[in-house]
Amino acid sequence: SMSLREHALSLFRSAVGTVRPAPMMKRALKLQGDACPQLLVKDQAFPVKRDLYLVGFGKAVLGMAAAAEEILGDHLARGIINVPLGIQESLQRAGMQEMLLKPHSKIQVIEGAKNNLPDAEALKGAVAIQQLAEGLTADDLLLVLISGRGGSALLPAPIPPILLQEKEKLTKMLASRGAAIQELNVVRKTLSVLKGGGLAQLAYPAQVVSLILSDVIGDPLDIIASGPTAASSHSVQDCLQILAKYNLLHNLPKSVETVLSSSPTKPTAPENYSHVSNFIIGSNALALHEAKHHAESLGYTTLVLSTAIHGEVSRVATLYCQLIQLVCLGFAGLGEGPLSDEVRGNLLQLATELEIPGLDLAEFLQALRGLGPERPVCILAGGETTVQLQGTGKGGRNQELVLHVGLGLHRAQATGASSPQGRCEIIFFSGGTDGQDGPTEAAGAFCNPGLVAEALQEGLDVEAFLSNNDSYTFFSQFQSGHHLLVTGLTGTNVMDIQAILIRAM
């Protein structure tokens, strides 16, 4: 029979596979009819009266555009996409031809935003997209491809007379004063021609259809890539409040003052978006749905905990360790009793602290009740955790989370004979769906309860690696890298995926 590790790997692959550009686009987008063609998106029909244009921006957009061009064929008049610097070469090197455009493509590719920062190249691409949108008529259809990761940096078009450098300097000043990413985005959107619904407004009266790959918890349309085709929920007032909060109102560049004083005070009304249709075609929830289906076909009782896991890795690791403890207690016939009650209490307390949106843990724990050792159990989750940097090591949030879970399982085992873990085979993994975890070539890692003890035998002290944020070095050295999850670039990104797999021994 397959090992739990092999099962875990196949779950991850199936989850990522379903949100890769080509399968994702083919599921969502069809073209039908020749005389009066229609674009079908998730069974909604859009007549193609005259010309069909395509624009896009973000990390996964190259693969999305290649698939779109194949589907649209000769109906596509022209396209422009803005993608991260060097991506065509990386995909070429990785042998991922299917993600690249064909030699005589009608889609122009502009690479920019080095290190995910807006730059002159990204601006050139944004201006080209702006000009294309402005030239459309009521009979045209604009297909917009948006990939959340990197999408915002690839669409910089400050409202004149603001210069890109001035907007960047303001954003940096806000960041250095502790502004949250949400606040930065409100300011960026307010000073931008294309963000916050700007692109959709410029394309009016053409029909605008957006296909969106979400990398944000909860898939909020106005946040993903700063919402170029979604009505903004923020006004100039919100922007001014944020600037006031960080004492920046009095040293703004002249150009920014000019734009803020002449901007409409209210956001554009929703009825001005009647020509726009936004579709989320790839998300963490979709990937987990596929992983659940796959786990069930392998014989697991499968539960999805949440697609909105966030918080500091050590706290999230504690949540996972307690869940593993609870399932093992159930397997040992101790699902009801003082020990299980204590673990359930701890879990509810943790969930309150982590404030995970939409998580009904009480209901989830109810579903765990009565799961015995007859069938293996798989618990799936997704989202994006955070790491408190204190060391100088190399790693990423997924590898660090896995190492924390390994340590937690080790400590639970060490605290006494009452631990029912001994009768369970357990594996935990966490991986980034883009195939890269931090600055490493690993997507994430696996661990089991024996990891820390085995590492000590090899002379590796897990706690020392953790305190230096050096999870990647640990996993590279431990059992010659056997616990690293290495997939290579996937060409997609819907945040991270975690899984707990448990079966009775």
Coordinates of C-alpha atoms in Angstrom, one line a residue, residues 5 402 444-448 451 454 475 478-485:
R5 CA 3.8 10.5 2.4
V402 CA 6.0 22.1 9.5
G444 CA 7.2 23.2 1.6
A445 CA 7.9 20.1 3.7
F446 CA 6.5 17.0 5.5
C447 CA 6.9 15.9 9.1
N448 CA 5.9 13.0 11.4
L451 CA 11.2 13.9 13.2
E454 CA 15.6 11.3 14.5
F475 CA 15.3 20.1 6.0
F478 CA 18.0 16.1 7.7
Q479 CA 17.8 12.6 6.1
S480 CA 19.4 14.2 2.9
G481 CA 16.3 16.4 2.2
H482 CA 13.8 13.5 2.1
H483 CA 11.2 15.7 4.0
L484 CA 11.3 18.6 1.5
L485 CA 8.3 19.1 -0.8

